[in-house]
XYZ file of C-alpha atoms in Angstrom:
528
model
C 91.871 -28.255 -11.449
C 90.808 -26.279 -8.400
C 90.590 -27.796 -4.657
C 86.749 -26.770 -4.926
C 86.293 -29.460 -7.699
C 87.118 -31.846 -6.002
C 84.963 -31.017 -2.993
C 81.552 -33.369 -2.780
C 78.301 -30.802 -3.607
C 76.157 -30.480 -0.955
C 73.428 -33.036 0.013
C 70.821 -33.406 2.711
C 71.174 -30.752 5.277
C 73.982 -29.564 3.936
C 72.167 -28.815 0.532
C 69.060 -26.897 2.251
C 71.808 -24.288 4.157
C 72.962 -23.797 0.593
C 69.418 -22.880 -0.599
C 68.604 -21.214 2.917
C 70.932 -18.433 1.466
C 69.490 -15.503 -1.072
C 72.699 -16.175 -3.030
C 70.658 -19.441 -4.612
C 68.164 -17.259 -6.259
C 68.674 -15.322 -9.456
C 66.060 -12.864 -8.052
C 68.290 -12.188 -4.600
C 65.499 -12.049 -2.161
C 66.346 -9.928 1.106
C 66.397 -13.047 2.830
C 64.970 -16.843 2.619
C 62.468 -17.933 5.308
C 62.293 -22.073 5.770
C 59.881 -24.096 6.872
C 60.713 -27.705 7.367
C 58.217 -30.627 7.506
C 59.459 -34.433 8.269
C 60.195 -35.090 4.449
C 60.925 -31.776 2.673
C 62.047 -28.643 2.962
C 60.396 -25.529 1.727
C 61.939 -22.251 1.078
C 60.104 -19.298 0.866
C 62.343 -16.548 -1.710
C 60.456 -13.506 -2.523
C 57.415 -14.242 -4.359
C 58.560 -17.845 -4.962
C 58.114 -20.963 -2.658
C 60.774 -24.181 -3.708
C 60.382 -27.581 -1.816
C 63.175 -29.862 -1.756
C 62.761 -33.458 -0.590
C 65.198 -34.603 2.124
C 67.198 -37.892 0.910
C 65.198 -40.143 3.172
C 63.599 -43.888 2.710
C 61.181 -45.149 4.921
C 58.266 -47.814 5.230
C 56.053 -45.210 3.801
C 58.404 -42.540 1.720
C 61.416 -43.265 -0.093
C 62.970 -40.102 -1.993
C 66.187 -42.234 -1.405
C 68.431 -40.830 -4.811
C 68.513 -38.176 -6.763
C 66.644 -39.925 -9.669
C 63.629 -40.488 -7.373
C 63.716 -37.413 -5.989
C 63.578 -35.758 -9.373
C 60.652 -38.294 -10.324
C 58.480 -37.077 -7.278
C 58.687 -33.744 -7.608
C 57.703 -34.613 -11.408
C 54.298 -35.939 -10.283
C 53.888 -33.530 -7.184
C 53.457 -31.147 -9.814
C 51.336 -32.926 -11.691
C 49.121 -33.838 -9.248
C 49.016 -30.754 -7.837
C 47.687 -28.849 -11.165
C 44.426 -30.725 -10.578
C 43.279 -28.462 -7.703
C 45.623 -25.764 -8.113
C 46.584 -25.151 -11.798
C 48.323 -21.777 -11.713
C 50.466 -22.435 -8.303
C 52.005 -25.102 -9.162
C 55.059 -23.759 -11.589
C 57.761 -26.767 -12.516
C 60.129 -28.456 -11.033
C 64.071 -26.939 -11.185
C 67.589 -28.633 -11.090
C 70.334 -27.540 -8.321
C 73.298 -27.131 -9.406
C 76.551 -26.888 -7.293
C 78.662 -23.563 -7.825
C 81.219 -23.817 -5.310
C 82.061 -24.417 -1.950
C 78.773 -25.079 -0.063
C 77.217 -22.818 -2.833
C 74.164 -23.573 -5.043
C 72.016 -22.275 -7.695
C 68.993 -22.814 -9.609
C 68.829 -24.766 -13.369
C 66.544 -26.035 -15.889
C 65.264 -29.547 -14.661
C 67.366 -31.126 -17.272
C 70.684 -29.372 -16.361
C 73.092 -32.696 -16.195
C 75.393 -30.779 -13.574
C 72.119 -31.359 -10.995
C 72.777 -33.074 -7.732
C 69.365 -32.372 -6.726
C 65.886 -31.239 -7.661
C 62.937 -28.770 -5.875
C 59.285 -28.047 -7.164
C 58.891 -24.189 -7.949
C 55.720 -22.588 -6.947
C 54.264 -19.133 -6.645
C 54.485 -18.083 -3.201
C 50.514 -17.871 -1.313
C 49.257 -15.322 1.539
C 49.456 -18.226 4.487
C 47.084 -15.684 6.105
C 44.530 -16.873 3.770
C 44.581 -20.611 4.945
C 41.431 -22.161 5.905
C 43.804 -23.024 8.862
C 44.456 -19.442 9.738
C 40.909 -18.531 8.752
C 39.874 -20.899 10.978
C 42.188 -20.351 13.984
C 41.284 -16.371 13.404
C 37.001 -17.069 13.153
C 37.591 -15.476 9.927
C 35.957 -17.680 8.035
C 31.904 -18.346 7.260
C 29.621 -21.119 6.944
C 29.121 -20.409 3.424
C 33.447 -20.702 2.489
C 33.161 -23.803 4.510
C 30.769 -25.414 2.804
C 31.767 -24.173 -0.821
C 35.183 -25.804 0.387
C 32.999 -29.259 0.699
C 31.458 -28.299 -2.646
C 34.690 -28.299 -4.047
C 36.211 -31.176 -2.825
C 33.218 -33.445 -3.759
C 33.763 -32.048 -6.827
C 37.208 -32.714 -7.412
C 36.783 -36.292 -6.195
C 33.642 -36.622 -8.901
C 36.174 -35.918 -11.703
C 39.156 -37.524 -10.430
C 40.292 -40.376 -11.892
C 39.010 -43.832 -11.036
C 41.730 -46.603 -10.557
C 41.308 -50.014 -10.047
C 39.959 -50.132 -7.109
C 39.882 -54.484 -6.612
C 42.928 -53.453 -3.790
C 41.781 -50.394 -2.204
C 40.351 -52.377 0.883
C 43.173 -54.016 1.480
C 45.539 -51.461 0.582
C 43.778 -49.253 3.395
C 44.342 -52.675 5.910
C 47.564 -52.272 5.275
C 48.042 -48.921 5.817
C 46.677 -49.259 8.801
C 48.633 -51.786 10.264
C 52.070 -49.758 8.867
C 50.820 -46.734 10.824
C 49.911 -48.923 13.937
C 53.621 -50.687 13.847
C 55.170 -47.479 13.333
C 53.261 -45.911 16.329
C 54.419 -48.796 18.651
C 57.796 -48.775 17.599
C 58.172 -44.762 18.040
C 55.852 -44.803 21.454
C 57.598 -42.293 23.692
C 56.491 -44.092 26.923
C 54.091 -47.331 28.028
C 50.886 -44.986 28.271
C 51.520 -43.695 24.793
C 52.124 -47.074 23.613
C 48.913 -48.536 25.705
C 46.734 -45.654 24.111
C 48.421 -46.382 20.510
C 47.752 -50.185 21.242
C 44.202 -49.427 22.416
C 43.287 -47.757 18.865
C 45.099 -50.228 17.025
C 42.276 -52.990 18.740
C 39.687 -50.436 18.010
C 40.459 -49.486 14.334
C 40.701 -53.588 13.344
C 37.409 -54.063 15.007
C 35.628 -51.647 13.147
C 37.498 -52.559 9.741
C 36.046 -55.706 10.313
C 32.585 -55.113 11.190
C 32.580 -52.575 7.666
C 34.961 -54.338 5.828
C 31.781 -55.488 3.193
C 30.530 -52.003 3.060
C 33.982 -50.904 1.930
C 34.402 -53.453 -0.828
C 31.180 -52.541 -2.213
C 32.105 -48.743 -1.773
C 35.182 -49.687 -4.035
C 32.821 -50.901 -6.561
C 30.723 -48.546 -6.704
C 33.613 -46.069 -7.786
C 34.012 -44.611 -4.217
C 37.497 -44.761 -4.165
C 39.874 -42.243 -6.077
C 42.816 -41.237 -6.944
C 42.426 -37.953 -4.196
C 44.674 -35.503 -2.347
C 45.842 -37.716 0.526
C 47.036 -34.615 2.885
C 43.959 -32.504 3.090
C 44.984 -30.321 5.665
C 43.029 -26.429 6.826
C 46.617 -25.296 5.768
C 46.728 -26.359 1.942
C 43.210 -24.952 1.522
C 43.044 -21.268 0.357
C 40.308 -19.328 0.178
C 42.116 -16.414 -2.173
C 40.624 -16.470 -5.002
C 38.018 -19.487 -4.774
C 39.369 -22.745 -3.091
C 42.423 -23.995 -4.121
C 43.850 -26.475 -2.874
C 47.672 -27.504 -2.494
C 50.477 -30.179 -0.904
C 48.983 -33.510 -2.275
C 51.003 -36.753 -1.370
C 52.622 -37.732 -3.997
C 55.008 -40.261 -2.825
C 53.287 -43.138 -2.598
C 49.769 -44.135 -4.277
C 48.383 -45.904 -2.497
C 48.500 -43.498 0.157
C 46.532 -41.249 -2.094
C 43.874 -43.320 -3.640
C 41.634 -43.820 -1.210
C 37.962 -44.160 -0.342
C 36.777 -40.118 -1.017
C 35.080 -40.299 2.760
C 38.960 -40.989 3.930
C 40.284 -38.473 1.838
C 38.097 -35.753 2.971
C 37.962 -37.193 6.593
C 41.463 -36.075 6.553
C 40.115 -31.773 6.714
C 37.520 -32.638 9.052
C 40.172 -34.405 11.411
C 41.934 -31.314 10.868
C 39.331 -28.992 11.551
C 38.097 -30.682 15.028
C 42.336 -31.052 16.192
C 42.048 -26.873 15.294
C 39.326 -26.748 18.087
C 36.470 -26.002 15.014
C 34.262 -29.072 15.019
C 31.548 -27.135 14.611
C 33.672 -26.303 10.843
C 34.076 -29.503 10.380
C 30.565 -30.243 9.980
C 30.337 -27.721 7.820
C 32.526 -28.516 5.406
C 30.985 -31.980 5.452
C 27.608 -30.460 4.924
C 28.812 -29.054 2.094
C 30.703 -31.525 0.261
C 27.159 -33.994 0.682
C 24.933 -31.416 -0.871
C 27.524 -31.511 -3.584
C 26.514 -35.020 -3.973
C 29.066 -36.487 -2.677
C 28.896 -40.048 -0.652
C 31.517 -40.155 1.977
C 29.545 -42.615 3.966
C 27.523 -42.372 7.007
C 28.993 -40.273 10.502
C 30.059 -43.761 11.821
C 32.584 -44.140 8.943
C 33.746 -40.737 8.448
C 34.353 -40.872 12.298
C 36.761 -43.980 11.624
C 38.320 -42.437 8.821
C 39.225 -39.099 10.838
C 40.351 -41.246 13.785
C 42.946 -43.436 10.907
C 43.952 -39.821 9.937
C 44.891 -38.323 13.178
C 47.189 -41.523 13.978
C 48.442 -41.086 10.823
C 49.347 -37.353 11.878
C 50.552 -39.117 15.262
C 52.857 -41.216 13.213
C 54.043 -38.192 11.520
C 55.243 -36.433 14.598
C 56.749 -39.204 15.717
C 59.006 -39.654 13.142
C 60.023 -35.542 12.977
C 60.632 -36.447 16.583
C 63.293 -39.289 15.912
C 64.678 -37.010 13.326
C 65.163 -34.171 15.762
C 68.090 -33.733 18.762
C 65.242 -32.102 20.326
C 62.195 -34.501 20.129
C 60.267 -33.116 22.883
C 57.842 -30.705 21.309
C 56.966 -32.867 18.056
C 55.995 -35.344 21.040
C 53.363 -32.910 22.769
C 52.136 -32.735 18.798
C 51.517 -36.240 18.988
C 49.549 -36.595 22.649
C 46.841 -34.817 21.526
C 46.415 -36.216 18.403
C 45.853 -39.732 20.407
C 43.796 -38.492 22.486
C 41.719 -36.920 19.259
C 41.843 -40.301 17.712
C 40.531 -41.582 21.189
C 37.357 -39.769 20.872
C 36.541 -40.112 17.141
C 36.576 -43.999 17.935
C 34.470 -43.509 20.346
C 32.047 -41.789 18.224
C 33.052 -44.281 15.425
C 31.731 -47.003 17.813
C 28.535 -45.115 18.174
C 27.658 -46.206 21.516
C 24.531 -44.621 21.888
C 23.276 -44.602 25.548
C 26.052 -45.520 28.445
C 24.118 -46.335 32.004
C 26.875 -46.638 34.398
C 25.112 -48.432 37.363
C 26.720 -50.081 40.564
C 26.404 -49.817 44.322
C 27.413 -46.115 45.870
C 31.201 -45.813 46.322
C 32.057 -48.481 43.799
C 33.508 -45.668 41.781
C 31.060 -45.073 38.874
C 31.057 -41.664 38.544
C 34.419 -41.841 38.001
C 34.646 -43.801 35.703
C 31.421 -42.288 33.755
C 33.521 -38.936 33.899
C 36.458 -40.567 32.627
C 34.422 -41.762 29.778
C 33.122 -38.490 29.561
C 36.595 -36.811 28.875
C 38.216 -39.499 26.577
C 34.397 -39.911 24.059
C 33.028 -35.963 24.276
C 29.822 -37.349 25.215
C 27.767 -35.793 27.944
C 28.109 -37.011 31.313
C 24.830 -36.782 33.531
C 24.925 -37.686 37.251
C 21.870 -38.911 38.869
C 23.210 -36.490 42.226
C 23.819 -33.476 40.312
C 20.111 -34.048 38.674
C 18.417 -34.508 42.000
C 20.246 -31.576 43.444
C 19.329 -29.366 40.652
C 15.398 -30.304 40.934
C 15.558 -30.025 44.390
C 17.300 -25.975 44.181
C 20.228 -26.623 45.877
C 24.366 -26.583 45.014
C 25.724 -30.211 43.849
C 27.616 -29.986 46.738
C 25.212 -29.569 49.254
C 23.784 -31.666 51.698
C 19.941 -33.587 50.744
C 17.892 -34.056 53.193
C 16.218 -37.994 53.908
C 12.884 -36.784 51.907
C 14.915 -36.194 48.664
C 15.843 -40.038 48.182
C 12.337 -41.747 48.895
C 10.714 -43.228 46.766
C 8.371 -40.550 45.161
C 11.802 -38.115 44.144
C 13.496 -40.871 42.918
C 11.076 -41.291 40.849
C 11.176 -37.697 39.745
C 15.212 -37.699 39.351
C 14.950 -40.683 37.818
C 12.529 -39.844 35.206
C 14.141 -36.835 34.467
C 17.180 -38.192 33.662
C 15.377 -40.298 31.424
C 14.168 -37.205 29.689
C 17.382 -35.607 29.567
C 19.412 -38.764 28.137
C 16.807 -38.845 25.450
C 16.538 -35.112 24.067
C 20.852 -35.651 23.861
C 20.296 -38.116 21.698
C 18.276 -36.283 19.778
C 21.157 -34.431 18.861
C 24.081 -36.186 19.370
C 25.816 -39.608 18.824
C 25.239 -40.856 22.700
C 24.976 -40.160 26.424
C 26.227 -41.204 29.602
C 23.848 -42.026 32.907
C 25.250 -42.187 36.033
C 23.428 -43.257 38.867
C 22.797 -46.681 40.900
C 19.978 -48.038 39.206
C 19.112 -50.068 42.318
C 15.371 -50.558 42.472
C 13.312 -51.605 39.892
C 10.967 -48.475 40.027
C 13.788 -45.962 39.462
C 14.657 -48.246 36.436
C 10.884 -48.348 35.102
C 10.746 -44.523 35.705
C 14.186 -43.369 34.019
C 12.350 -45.363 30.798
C 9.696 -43.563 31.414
C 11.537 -40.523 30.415
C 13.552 -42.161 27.983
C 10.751 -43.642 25.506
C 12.164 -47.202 26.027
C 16.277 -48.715 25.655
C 17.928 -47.594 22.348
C 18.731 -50.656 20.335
C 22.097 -48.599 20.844
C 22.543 -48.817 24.540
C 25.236 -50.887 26.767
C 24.225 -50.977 30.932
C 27.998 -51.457 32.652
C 27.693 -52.390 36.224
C 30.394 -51.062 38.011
C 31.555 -53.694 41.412
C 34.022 -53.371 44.233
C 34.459 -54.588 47.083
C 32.685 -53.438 50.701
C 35.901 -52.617 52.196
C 37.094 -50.730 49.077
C 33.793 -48.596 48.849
C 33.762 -47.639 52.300
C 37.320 -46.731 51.839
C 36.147 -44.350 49.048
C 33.429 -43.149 51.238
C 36.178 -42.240 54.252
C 38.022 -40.050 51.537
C 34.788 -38.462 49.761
C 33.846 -36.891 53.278
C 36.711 -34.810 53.130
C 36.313 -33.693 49.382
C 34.738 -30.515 48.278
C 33.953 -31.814 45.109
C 31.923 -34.722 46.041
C 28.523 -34.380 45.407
C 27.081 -38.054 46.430
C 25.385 -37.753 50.230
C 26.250 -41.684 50.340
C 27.707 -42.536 53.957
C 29.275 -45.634 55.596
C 25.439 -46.467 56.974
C 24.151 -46.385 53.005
C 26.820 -48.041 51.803
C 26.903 -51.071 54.312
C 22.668 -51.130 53.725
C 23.385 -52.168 50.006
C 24.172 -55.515 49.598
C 23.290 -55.642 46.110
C 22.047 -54.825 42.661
C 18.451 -54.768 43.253
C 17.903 -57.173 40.446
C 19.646 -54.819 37.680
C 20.593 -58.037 35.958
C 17.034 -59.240 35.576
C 16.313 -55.716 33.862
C 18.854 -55.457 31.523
C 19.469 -57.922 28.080
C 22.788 -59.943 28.410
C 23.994 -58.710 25.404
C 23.683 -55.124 26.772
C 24.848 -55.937 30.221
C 28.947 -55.800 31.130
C 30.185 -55.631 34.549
C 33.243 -54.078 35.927
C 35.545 -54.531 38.664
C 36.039 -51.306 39.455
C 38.288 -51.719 42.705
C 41.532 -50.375 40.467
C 42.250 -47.503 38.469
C 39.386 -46.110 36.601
C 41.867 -45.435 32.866
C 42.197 -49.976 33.434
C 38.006 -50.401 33.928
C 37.743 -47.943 30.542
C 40.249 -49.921 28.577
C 38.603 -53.182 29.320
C 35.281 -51.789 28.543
C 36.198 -50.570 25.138
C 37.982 -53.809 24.278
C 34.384 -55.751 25.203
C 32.657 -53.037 23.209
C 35.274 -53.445 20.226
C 34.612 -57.450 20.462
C 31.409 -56.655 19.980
C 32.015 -54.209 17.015
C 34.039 -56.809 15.480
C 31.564 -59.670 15.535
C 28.983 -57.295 14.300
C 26.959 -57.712 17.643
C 24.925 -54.686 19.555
């Protein structure tokens, strides 16, 4: 008996060096490119692409032996012949040869220490993700790829779907622990934290609506990965990569499966192909439920993508770049719960100098929605730079009215068109108030008024520093500052349950995060 029998046959890393080599392949490709994801391997050998499942078990994978592995790529297959029949070739043994060497076998070879899927290699240049990053792709393939999809999730099968609601809870508290527990720092784990709150508020506030979505035969057994890069646009849409590991990952509410793409498509920089696509797949006739929920479903899928580089990270000696993967992903999530939450109009009011602007601009950066600034409006009406100087005539009584007003007018044509607005300005006296609703038509039923408050000494502190800041556009001084003692009777104006106030005397990221935890106690208890 030779010394190489003996020898233990590759495994793990170990095994994908082995199949890294052309020597694997009967064909002997010139060489073997390898692209590595944070449970597989795939190998890329001429006009042949082989993905082999790395020997890992975790709270949401396990591909733990042999046997399972073997099983899984069984049903990857499978599952994957439903939206891309002739890809999707077999599954094939690996066999050991010799030292460190390997080769391909029939999947029932009894010699296998290992098993891979075999599929026919695809033009990666015809991606909707490379499409996409390119602008090589048109309203009309966007759209044909939401036909498509609505279609498949029409025909797919329908499971029993009395768990699906909970099964999603739970997958969304595994993703939250596992985000915690992999946090890279405090503010990653303050941000993760923050969505966590966010994503149980709204489950709660739509947890009914789900249910009966379940009944209704909303859920399916979908794709579960829907990524731009496993959609090609080849030869019609085809569609590759479903999770196959684990179920109940995979049936799901269609709106979450689909909100996976246009998650996707918006973390690609194409939101604008996201709607698209989601036009598309509703003149299909499919129901992935209102913009609210498909916002809350994105925002679950880009944590879950969070949670996915995470874990690459504490699988890599060099975790650094799959953590910049993650930050923006977060900060994605951040903004689809914002839209999720639907806030509608946001009047950030307060004395000058107790930091509302920003905090509005804050707001502005971390939701998408637009930010507009009762200085920069005045300045622009009365022809002059938002840095410039306004004289004493531009803040009596008849232009504030006229600023006012037009903000009014301005907050309600965005809302026209988009999912809210932020007003900044003080809101002091009751006429600019009566004015700016004026313009607006009236208060949303949508509509939150935070009052921003800080301290005299700290707002003439702020004052001190603005003098000497280009950017500053407010002509508030220490004389109007000290002249406002107070609100003007803002809190006579404005509904309790639309009012919050704000210390605002500390950083502005702490005044946000305790404004979207009111606003998510709120969600929660199914209040305005």
């Amino acid at each position: 008996m030779s010394t190489v029998e003996h020898l233990a046959p590759p495994a793990g890393l170990a095994l994908a060096t082995a199949l890294a080599r052309p020597e694997a392949y009967s064909v002997r490709p010139a060489a073997v490119e390898v692209r590595e994801t944070h449970i597989s391997w795939v190998f890329l050998a001429g006009d042949r692409a082989y993905k082999l499942k790395k020997p890992l078990k975790l709270p949401f994978v396990d591909y733990g032996t042999p046997g399972r592995r073997r099983a899984m790529c069984e049903e990857e297959v499978r599952l994957n012949r439903r939206l891309a029949p002739d890809m999707y070739l077999g599954t094939r043994a690996v066999v050991a040869t010799g030292a460190g060497e390997v080769a391909l076998a029939p999947t029932g070879d009894p010699d296998a220490i290992d098993y891979v899927v075999e599929m026919r290699r695809f033009d990666e240049a015809r991606t909707l993700a490379a499409l996409v990053s390119h602008g090589g792709v048109s309203r009309r393939e966007l759209e044909a790829v939401g036909r498509r999809l609505a279609e498949f999730h029409a025909t797919a099968s329908l499971p029993d779907a009395g768990r699906a609601t909970a099964a999603l809870h739970a997958a969304l508290g595994e993703n939250a622990d596992t985000l915690l527990a992999l946090a890279p720092d405090r503010d990653f784990a303050r941000q993760a934290a923050a969505l966590t709150r966010f994503t149980e508020a709204f489950f709660a506030a739509r947890r009914h609506e789900l249910e009966a979505r379940a009944e209704a035969g909303r859920v399916r057994d979908g794709h579960g990965d829907l990524r731009a890069e496993h959609i090609l646009l080849a030869d019609g849409v085809e569609v590759v990569d479903c999770l196959e590991f684990d179920p109940a990952l995979r049936v799901a509410d269609v709106g979450c499966d689909l909100a996976f793409l246009t998650m996707d498509l918006e973390a690609l920089g194409a939101p604008a192909a996201a709607r698209s696509v989601l036009a598309g797949y509703r003149a299909a006739g499919g129901d992935p439920g209102d913009d609210d929920l498909v916002a809350f479903f994105a925002g679950y899928r880009a944590l879950v993508r969070a949670k996915v580089a995470l874990v690459r990270a504490d699988q890599s000696d060099d975790p650094a770049c799959f953590i910049a993967d993650a930050r923006p992903l977060l900060d994605l999530a951040e903004r689809l719960a914002w839209r999720a939450r639907r806030p509608g109009l946001v009047v950030v009011a307060g004395l000058s100098a107790t930091g509302k602007t920003r905090l509005a601009s804050l707001l502005s950066t971390r939701s998408g929605l637009r930010h507009l600034n009762s200085d920069v409006v005045r300045k622009r009406l009365l022809g002059i730079a938002p840095g410039a100087r306004a004289g004493a005539a531009a803040y009596g009584e008849s232009f504030n009215h006229r600023t006012y007003e037009e903000l009014g007018r301005l907050a309600r044509r965005e809302l026209e068109c988009a999912v809210g607005v932020l007003v900044d300005a003080t809101f002091r006296h009751a006429a600019d108030r009566s004015a700016f609703l004026a313009g607006l038509g009236g208060l949303p039923a949508a509509s939150v008024v935070v009052e921003c408050r800080a301290p005299l000494p700290v707002r003439l502190e702020r004052t001190r520093r603005r003098l000497v800041d280009a950017a500053a556009v407010s002509d508030a001084d220490a004389d109007v500052v000290r002249l406002q003692a107070n609100n003007g009777g803002l809190v006579d104006d404005v509904p309790a349950d639309r009012h919050v106030v704000l210390r605002t005397d500390r950083p502005a990221a702490e005044a946000l995060d305790d404004l979207a935890a009111l606003l998510d106690a709120r969600l929660a208890r199914g209040g305005p």
